[in-house]
Coordinates of C-alpha atoms and ligand atoms in Angstrom, one line a residue:
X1 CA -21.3 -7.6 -18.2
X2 CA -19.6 -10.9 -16.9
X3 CA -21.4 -12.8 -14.7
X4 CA -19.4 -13.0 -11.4
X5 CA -20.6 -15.5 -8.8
X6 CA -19.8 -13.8 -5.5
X7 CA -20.7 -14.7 -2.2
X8 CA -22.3 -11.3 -1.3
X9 CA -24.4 -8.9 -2.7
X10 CA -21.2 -6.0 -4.2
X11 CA -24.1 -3.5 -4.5
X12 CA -24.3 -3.2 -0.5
X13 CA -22.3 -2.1 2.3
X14 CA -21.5 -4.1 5.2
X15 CA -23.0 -2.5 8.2
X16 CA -23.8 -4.0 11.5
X17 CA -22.8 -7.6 10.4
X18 CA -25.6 -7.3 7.5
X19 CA -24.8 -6.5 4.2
X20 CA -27.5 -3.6 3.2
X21 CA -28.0 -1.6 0.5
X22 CA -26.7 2.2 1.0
X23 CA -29.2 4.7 2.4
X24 CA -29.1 6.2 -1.5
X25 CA -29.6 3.3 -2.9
X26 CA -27.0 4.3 -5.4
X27 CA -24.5 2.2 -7.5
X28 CA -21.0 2.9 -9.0
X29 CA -19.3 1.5 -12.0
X30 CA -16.7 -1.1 -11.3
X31 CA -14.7 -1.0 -14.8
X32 CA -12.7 -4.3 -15.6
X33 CA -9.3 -2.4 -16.8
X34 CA -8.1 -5.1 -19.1
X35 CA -10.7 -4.4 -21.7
X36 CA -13.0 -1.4 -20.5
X37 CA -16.0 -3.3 -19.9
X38 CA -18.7 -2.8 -16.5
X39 CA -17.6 -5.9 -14.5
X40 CA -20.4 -4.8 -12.2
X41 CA -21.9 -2.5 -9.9
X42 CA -20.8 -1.9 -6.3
X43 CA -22.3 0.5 -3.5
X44 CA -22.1 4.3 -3.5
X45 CA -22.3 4.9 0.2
X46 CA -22.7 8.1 1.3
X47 CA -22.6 10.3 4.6
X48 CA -25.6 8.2 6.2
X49 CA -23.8 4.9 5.8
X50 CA -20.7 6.2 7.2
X51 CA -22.4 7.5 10.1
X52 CA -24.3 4.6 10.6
X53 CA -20.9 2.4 10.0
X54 CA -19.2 4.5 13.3
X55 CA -22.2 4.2 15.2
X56 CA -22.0 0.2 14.8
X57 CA -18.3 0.1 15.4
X58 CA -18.6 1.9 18.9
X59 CA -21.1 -0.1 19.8
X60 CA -18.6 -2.9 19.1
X61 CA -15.9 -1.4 20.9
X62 CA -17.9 -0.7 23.6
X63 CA -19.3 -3.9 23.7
X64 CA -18.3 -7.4 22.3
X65 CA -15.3 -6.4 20.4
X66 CA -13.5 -4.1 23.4
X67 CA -14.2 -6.5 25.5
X68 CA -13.1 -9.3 23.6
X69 CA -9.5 -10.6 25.4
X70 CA -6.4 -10.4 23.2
X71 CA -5.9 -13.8 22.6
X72 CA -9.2 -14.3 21.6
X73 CA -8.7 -11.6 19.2
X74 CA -5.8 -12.7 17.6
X75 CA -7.6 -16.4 17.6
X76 CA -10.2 -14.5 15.2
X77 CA -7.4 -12.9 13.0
X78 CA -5.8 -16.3 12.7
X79 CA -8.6 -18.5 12.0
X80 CA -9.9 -15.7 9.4
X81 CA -6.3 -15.8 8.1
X82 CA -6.6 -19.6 7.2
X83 CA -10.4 -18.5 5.8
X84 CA -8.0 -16.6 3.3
X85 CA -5.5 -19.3 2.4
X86 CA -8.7 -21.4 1.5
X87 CA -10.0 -18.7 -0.8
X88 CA -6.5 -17.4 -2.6
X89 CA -7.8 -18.6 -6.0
X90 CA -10.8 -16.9 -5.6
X91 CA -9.3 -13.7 -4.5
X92 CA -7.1 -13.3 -6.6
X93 CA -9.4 -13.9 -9.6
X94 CA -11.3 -11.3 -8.2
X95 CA -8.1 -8.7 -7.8
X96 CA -7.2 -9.1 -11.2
X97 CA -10.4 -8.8 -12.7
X98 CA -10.9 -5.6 -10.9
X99 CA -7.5 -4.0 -10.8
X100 CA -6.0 -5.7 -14.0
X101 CA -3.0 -6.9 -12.1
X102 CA -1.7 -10.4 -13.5
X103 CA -2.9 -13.2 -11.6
X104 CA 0.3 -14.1 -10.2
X105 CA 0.6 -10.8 -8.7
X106 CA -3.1 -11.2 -7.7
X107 CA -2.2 -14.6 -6.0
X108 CA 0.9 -13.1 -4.2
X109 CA -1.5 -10.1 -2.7
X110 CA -3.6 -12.7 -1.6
X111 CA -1.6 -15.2 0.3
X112 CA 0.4 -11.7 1.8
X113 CA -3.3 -10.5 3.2
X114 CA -3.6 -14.0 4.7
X115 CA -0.1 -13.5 5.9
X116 CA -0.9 -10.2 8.0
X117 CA -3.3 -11.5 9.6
X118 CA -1.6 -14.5 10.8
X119 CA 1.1 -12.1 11.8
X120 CA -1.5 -9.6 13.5
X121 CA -3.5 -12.4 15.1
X122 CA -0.3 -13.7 16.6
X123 CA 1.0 -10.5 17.7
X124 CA -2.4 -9.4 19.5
X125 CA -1.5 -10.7 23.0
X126 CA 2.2 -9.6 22.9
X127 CA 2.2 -6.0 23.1
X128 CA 2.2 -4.5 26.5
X129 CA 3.2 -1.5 28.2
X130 CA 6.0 -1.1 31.2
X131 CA 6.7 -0.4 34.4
X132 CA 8.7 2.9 35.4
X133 CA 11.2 3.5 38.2
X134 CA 9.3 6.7 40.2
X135 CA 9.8 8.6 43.9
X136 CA 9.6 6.4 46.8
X137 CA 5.6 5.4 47.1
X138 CA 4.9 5.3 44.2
X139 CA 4.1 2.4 41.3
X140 CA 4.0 3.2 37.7
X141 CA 3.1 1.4 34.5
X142 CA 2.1 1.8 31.1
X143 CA -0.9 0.6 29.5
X144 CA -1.2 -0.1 25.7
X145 CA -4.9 0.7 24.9
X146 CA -6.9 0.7 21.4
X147 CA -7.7 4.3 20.2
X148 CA -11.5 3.1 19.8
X149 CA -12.7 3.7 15.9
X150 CA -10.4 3.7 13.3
X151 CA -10.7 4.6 9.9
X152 CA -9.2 3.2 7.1
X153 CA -9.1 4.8 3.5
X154 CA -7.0 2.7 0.9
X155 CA -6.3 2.8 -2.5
X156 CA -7.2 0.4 -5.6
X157 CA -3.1 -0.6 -6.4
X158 CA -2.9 -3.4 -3.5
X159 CA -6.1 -3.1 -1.8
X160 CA -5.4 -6.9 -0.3
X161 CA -2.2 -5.5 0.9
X162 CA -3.5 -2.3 2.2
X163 CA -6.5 -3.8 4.4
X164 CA -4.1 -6.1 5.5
X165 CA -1.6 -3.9 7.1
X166 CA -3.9 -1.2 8.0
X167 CA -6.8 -3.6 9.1
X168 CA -5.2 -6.6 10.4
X169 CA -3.1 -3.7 13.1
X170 CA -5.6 -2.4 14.0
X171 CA -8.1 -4.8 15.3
X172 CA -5.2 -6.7 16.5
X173 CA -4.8 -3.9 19.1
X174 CA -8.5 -4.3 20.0
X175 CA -9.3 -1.1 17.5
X176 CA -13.2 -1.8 16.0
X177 CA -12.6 -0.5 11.8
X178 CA -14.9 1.5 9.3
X179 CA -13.0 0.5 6.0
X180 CA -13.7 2.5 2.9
X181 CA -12.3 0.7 -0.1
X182 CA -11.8 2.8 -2.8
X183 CA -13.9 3.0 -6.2
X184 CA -12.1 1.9 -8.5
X185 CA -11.1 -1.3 -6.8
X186 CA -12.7 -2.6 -4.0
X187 CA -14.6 -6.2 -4.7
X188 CA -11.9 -8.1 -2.1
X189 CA -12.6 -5.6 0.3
X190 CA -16.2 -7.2 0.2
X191 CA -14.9 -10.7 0.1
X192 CA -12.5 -10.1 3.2
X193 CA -14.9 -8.6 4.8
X194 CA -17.4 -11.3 4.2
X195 CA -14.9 -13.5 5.2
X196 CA -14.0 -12.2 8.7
X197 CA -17.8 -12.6 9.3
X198 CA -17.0 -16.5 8.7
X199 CA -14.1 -16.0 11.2
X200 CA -16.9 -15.1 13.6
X201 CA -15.5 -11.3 14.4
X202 CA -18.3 -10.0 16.0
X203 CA -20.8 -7.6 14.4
X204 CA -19.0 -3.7 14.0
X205 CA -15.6 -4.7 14.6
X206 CA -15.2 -4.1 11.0
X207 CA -17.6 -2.0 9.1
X208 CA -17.1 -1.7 5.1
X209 CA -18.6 1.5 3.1
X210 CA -17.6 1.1 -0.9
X211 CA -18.1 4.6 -2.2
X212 CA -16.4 8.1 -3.6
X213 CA -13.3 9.5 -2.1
X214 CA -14.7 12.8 -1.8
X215 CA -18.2 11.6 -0.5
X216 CA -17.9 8.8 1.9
X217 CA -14.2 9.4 2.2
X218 CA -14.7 12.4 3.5
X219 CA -17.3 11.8 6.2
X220 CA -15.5 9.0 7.4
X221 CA -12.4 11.1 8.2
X222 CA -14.0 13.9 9.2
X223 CA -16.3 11.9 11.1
X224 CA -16.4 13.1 15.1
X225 CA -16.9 9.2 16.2
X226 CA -13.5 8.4 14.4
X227 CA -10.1 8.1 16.8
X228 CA -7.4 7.3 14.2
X229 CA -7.3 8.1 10.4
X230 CA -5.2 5.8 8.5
X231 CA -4.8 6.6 4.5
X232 CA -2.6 5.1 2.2
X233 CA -3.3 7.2 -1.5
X234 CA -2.1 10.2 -3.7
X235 CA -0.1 13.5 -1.6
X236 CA -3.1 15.3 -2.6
X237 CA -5.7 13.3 -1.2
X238 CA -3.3 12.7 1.7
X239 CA -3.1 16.6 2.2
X240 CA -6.8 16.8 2.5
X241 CA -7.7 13.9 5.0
X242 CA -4.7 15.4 7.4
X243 CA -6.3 18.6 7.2
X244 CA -9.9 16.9 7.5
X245 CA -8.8 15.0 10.6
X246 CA -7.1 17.8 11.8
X247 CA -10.7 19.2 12.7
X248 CA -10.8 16.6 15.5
X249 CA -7.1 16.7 16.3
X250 CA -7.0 12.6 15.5
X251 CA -3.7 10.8 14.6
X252 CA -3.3 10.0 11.2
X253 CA -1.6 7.4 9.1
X254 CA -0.4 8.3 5.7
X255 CA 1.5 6.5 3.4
X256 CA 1.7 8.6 0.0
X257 CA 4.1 7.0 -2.4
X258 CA 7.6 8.1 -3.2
X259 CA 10.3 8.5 -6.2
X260 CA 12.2 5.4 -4.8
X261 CA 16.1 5.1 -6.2
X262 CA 18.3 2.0 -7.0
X263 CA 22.0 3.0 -6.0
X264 CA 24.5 0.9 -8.3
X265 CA 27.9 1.2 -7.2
X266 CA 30.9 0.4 -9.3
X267 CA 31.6 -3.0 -7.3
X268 CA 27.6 -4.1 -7.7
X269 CA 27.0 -7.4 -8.6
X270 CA 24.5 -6.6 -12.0
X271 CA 23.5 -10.5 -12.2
X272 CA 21.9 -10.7 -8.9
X273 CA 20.7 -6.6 -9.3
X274 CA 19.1 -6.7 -12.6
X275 CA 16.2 -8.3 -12.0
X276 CA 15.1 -5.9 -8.6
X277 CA 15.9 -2.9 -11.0
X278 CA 13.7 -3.8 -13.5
X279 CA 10.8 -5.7 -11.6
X280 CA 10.5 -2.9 -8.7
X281 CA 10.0 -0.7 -11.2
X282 CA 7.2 -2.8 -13.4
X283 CA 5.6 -4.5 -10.4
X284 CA 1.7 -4.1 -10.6
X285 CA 2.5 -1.6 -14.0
X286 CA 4.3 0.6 -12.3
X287 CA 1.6 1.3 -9.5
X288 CA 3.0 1.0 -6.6
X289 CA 4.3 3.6 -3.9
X290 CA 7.6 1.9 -3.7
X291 CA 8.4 1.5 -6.9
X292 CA 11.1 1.9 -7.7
X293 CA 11.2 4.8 -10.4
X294 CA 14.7 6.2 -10.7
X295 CA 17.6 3.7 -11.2
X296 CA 20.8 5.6 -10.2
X297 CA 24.4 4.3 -11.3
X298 CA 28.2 4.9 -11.4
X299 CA 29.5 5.5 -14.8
X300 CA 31.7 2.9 -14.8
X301 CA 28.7 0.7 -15.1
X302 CA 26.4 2.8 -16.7
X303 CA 26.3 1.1 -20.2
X304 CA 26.3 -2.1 -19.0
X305 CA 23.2 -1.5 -17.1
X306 CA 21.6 0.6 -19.3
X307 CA 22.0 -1.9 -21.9
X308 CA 21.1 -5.0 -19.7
X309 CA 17.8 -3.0 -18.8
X310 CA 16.8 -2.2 -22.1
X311 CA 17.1 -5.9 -23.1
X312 CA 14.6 -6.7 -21.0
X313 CA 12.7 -4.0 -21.3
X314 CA 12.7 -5.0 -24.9
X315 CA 11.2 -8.6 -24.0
X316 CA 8.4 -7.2 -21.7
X317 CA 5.4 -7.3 -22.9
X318 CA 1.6 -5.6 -22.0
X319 CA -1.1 -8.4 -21.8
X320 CA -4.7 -8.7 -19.9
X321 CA -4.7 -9.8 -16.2
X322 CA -5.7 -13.2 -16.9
X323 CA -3.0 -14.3 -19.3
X324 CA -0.6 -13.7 -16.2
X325 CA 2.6 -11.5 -18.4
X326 CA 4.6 -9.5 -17.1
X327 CA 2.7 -5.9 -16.7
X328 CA -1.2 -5.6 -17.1
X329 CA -3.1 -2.9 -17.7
X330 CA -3.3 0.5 -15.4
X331 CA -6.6 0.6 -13.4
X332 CA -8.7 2.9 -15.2
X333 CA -8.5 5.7 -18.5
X334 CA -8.1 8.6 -16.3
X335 CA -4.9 6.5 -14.7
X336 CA -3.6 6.2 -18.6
X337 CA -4.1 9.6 -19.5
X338 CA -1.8 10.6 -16.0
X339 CA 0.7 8.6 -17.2
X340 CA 0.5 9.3 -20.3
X341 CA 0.8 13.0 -19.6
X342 CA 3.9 12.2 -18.4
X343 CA 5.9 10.3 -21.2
X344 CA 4.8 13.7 -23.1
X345 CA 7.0 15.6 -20.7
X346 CA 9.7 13.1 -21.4
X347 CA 9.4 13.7 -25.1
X348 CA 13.1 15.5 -25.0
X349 CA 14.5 12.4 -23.3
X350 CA 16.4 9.7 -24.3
X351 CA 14.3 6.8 -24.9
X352 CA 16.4 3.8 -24.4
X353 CA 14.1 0.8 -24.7
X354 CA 10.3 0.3 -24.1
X355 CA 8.2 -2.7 -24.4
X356 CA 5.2 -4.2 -26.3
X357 CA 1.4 -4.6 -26.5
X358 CA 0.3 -8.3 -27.5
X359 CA -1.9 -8.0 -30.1
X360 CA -5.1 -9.7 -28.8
X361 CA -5.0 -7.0 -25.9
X362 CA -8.6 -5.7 -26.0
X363 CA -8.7 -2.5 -27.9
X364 CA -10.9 -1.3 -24.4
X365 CA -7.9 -1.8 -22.1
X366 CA -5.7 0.6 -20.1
X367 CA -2.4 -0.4 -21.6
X368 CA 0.8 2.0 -21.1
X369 CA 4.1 0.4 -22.5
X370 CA 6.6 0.5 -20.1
X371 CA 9.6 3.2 -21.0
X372 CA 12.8 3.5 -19.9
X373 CA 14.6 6.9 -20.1
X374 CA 18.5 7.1 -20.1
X375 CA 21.1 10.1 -18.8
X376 CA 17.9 11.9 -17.4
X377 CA 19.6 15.0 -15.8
X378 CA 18.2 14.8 -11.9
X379 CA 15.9 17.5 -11.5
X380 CA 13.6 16.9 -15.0
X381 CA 9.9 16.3 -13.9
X382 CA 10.7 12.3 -14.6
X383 CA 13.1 12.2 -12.2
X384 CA 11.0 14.6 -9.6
X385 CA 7.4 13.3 -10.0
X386 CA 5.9 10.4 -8.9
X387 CA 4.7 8.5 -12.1
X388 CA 2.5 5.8 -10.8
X389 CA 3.3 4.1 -14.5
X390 CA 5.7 1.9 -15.7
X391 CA 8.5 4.3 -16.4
X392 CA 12.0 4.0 -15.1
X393 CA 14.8 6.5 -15.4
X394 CA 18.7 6.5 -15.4
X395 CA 21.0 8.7 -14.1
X396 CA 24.4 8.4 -13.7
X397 CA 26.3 9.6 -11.0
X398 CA 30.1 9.6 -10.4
X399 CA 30.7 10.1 -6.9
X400 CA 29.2 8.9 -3.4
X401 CA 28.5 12.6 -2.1
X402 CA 26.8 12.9 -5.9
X403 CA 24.8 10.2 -5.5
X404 CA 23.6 11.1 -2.1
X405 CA 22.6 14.3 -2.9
X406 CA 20.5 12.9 -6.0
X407 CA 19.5 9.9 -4.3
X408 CA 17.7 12.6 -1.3
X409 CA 17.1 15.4 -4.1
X410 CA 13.1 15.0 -4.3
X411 CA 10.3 16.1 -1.9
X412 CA 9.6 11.6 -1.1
X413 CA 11.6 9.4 0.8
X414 CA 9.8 6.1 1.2
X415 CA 12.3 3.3 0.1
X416 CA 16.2 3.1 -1.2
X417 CA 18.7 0.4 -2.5
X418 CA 21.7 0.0 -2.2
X419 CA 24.0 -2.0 -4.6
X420 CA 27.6 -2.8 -3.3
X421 CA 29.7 -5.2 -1.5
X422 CA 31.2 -2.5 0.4
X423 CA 30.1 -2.8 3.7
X424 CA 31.4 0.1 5.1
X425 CA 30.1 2.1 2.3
X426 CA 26.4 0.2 3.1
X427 CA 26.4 1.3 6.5
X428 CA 27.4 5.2 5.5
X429 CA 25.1 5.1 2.8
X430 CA 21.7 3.4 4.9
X431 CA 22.5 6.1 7.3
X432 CA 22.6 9.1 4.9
X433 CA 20.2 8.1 2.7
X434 CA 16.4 9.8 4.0
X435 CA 14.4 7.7 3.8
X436 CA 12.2 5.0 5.6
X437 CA 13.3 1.4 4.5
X438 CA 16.7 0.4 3.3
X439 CA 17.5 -2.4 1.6
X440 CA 21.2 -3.8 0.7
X441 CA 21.4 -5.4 -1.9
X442 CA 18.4 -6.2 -2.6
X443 CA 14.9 -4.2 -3.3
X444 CA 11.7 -5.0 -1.1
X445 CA 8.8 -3.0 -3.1
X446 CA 5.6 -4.4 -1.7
X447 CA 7.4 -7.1 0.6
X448 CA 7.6 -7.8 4.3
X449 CA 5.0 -8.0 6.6
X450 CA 7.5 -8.0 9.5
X451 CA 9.1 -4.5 8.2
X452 CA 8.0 -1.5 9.7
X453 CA 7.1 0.9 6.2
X454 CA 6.6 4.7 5.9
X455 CA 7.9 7.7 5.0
X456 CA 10.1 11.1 5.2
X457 CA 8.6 14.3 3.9
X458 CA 6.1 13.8 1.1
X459 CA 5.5 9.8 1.6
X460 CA 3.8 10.6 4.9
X461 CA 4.3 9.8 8.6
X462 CA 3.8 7.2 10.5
X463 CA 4.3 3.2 10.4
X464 CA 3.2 0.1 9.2
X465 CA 3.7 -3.4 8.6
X466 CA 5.7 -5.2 11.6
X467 CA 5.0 -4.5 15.2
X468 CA 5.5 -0.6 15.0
X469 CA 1.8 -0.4 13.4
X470 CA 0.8 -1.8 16.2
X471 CA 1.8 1.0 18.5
X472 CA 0.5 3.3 16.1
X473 CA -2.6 1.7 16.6
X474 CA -3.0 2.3 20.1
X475 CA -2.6 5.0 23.1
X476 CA 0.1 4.9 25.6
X477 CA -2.1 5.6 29.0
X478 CA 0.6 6.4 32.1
X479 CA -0.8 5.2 35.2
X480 CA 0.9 7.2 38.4
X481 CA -0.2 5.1 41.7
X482 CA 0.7 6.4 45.1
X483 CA 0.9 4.1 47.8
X484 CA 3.1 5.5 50.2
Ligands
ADP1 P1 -6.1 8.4 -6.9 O1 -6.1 9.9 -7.3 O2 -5.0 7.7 -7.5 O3 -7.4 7.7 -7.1 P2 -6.5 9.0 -4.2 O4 -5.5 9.2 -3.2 O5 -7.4 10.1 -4.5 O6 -5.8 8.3 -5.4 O7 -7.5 7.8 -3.6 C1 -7.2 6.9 -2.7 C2 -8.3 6.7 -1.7 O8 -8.7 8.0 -1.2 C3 -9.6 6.2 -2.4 O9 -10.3 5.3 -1.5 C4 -10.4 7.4 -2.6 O10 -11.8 7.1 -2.6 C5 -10.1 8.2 -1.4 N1 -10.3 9.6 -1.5 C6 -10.2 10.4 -2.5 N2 -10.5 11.7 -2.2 C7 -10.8 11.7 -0.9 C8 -11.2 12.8 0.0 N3 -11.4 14.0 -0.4 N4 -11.5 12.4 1.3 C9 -11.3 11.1 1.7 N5 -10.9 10.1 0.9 C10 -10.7 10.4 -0.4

């Protein structure tokens, strides 16, 4: 095992403002995907923790924290922002170690985190209610109020990115957090927490429980002392914490990936598209909820861009997280074996290009070589299922009201693209297209801080990133005031 010089103690849980060992006194596994090996051990909280975690955070938000004044708040966020930039290098050593993302990727997660909560901090002070035109007598106005406790259950692909949207929301809105990291990933979780203690946020505003989905997921969401659920994971898991939360009819976040298409129309400019059609679906190996996983294009193109693709698929090659290449490993053996599973089912397809290990990729590692699959008819499992691998498929399509109905043809709708320099066709097309972000002409996977994200159907409901998370994170009060 590595020796990793970390400013906290990974085995503990941060409760309170102290970092304390679980009441179990249990450890989990943290496996280094790259090459197999225990990087370390981190806590296996429990139901005790969590309970004790809620307890501390409405003691903060009925205490220090709630009473804390906006701008004060978003001072915090801001300062613990720049507490971020300072430790980038740091972080994102500590991102790819643990979820084998190259470093680069690891660096950009990083500076985005500190990015969201300069965003956050300065958006704390700027969201207000209204007042409303009423009978004679009367005065009435809004107020924009913090739920209480929120939860927040995120996923090992871009934890940086995930507490940072989720997190950074809600305590901008006043909101005192219980975070549960998740196991496979979750050692900058500890260092942001560790870090917003340095920011000076006051004691429970955010409580951090490392443990199993099923164990200290669980209690956290089902937890009575919890006001808002937000969960950013697999439709499965999603399904389950709805129906948890549902138990103490709470709001809930979720945000549970997609089968995201390109669009390439006959008048697309391929120089300036190739690159988004290849990286959005490679970025972070494929794991990412907006990746995107189905490339869609008009036959009049189709060769070129099948060819272009599969050159550079050719080139791409499968290293460790610390040599920084183009696609590290996938986060764990069960991940591989998923993935896996699914180039089995696409045995009948056309395989048009796929890339390469380098050779002194540890024989321990997660590696999947990205594939690309071409004239995959729309409704195979490959161009249905959500991968969560680097696999791309092509389809191509002939006409718009073809391409629409493929484009909207699965169960997800989190991101589309749309590649043309028709602008009346890019209008129709962001309007028919279901889905929650559009981009023209470009592809945003992972991107914009500023841009409300969320989906249709199975990517969830609900919205983060920009100032709409910020309403999600808090309760529209109507105040009615007679005066006569
Ligand atoms: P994956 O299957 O890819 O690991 P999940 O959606 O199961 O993705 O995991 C995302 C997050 O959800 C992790 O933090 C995990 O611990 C948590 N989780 C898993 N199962 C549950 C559950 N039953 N209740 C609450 N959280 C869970």
């Amino acid at each position: 095992m590595p020796h990793l010089d970390l400013p906290f103690d990974p085995t503990c849980c941060l409760i309170d403002g102290v970092w304390s060992k679980p009441v179990a006194q249990e450890t989990i596994e943290l496996i280094n995907p790259s090459d197999g090996q225990i990087l370390c051990h981190i806590a296996k909280g429990g139901a005790a923790d969590i309970d004790a975690a809620v307890l501390s955070s409405q003691t903060a938000f009925y205490g220090k924290w709630g009473h804390t004044p906006a701008a004060d708040r978003g001072r915090a966020l801001s300062k613990l922002g720049r507490l971020i930039l300072e430790n980038v290098e740091f972080l994102a050593t500590l991102e790819a170690l643990d979820v084998g993302k190259p470093l680069e990727q690891a660096r950009a997660d990083a500076v985005a985190l500190a990015r969201y909560m300069e965003f956050y901090g300065g958006a704390s002070d700027k969201v207000h209610g209204e007042t409303i035109p009423y009978q004679d007598g009367y005065t009435v106005y809004t107020l924009r109020e913090a739920h209480g406790v929120t939860g927040h259950i995120i996923p090992w692909n871009y934890p940086m990115q995930i507490i940072g949207r989720s997190v950074g929301a809600a305590l901008a809105m006043g909101n005192a957090c219980v975070l549960k990291p998740a196991e496979e990933a979750c050692l900058t979780a500890l260092a942001f927490a560790n870090l917003a203690i340095e920011a000076g946020l006051p004691k429970g505003a955010l409580n951090v429980v490392p443990g199993l989905g099923p164990e200290a997921g669980a209690a956290l969401c089902g937890h009575p002392g919890i006001h808002h659920m937000s969960f950013t994971g697999s439709v499965a898991t999603g399904r389950r914490i709805q129906a948890t939360a549902a138990q103490n009819v709470i709001p809930v976040t979720l945000e549970l990936g997609g089968k995201s298409p390109q669009l390439v129309f006959e008048d697309a400019d391929i120089d300036a598209a190739l690159p988004f059609l290849v990286n959005a679906g490679i970025q972070n190996a494929g794991q990412t909820c907006s990746a995107s996983s189905r490339i869609l294009v008009h036959k009049s193109r189709y060769k070129e861009v099948t060819d272009r693709m599969a050159q550079r698929y050719s080139t791409l090659i499968v290293r460790p997280a610390k040599e920084d290449g183009d696609i590290g490993p996938l986060i764990s053996v069960r991940q591989k074996a998923i993935v896996e599973g699914f180039l089995e089912k696409g045995s009948d397809l056309t395989l048009c290009a796929k890339g390469s290990l380098h050779p002194d990729a540890p024989k321990g590692g997660c590696y999947v070589l990205p594939h690309l699959f071409a004239d995959v008819s729309a409704d195979h499992a490959l161009a249905q299922e959500e991968i969560f691998g680097p696999v791309q498929v092509l389809i191509p399509f002939e006409t718009e009201a073809e391409v629409i109905a493929i484009a909207n043809g699965t169960d997800y709708g989190l991101v589309a693209s749309i590649w043309t320099k028709d602008g009346a066709r890019q209008m129709r097309l962001a309007k028919k297209l279901r889905s929650g972000q559009i981009f023209v002409n470009n592809y945003g996977a992972g991107g914009g801080v500023e841009l409300p994200f969320g989906g249709r159907g199975l990517s969830g409901h609900g919205r983060e990133k920009g100032f709409e998370a910020l309403y999600g994170f808090s309760s529209l009060k109507t105040v009615a005031s007679y005066h006569g």
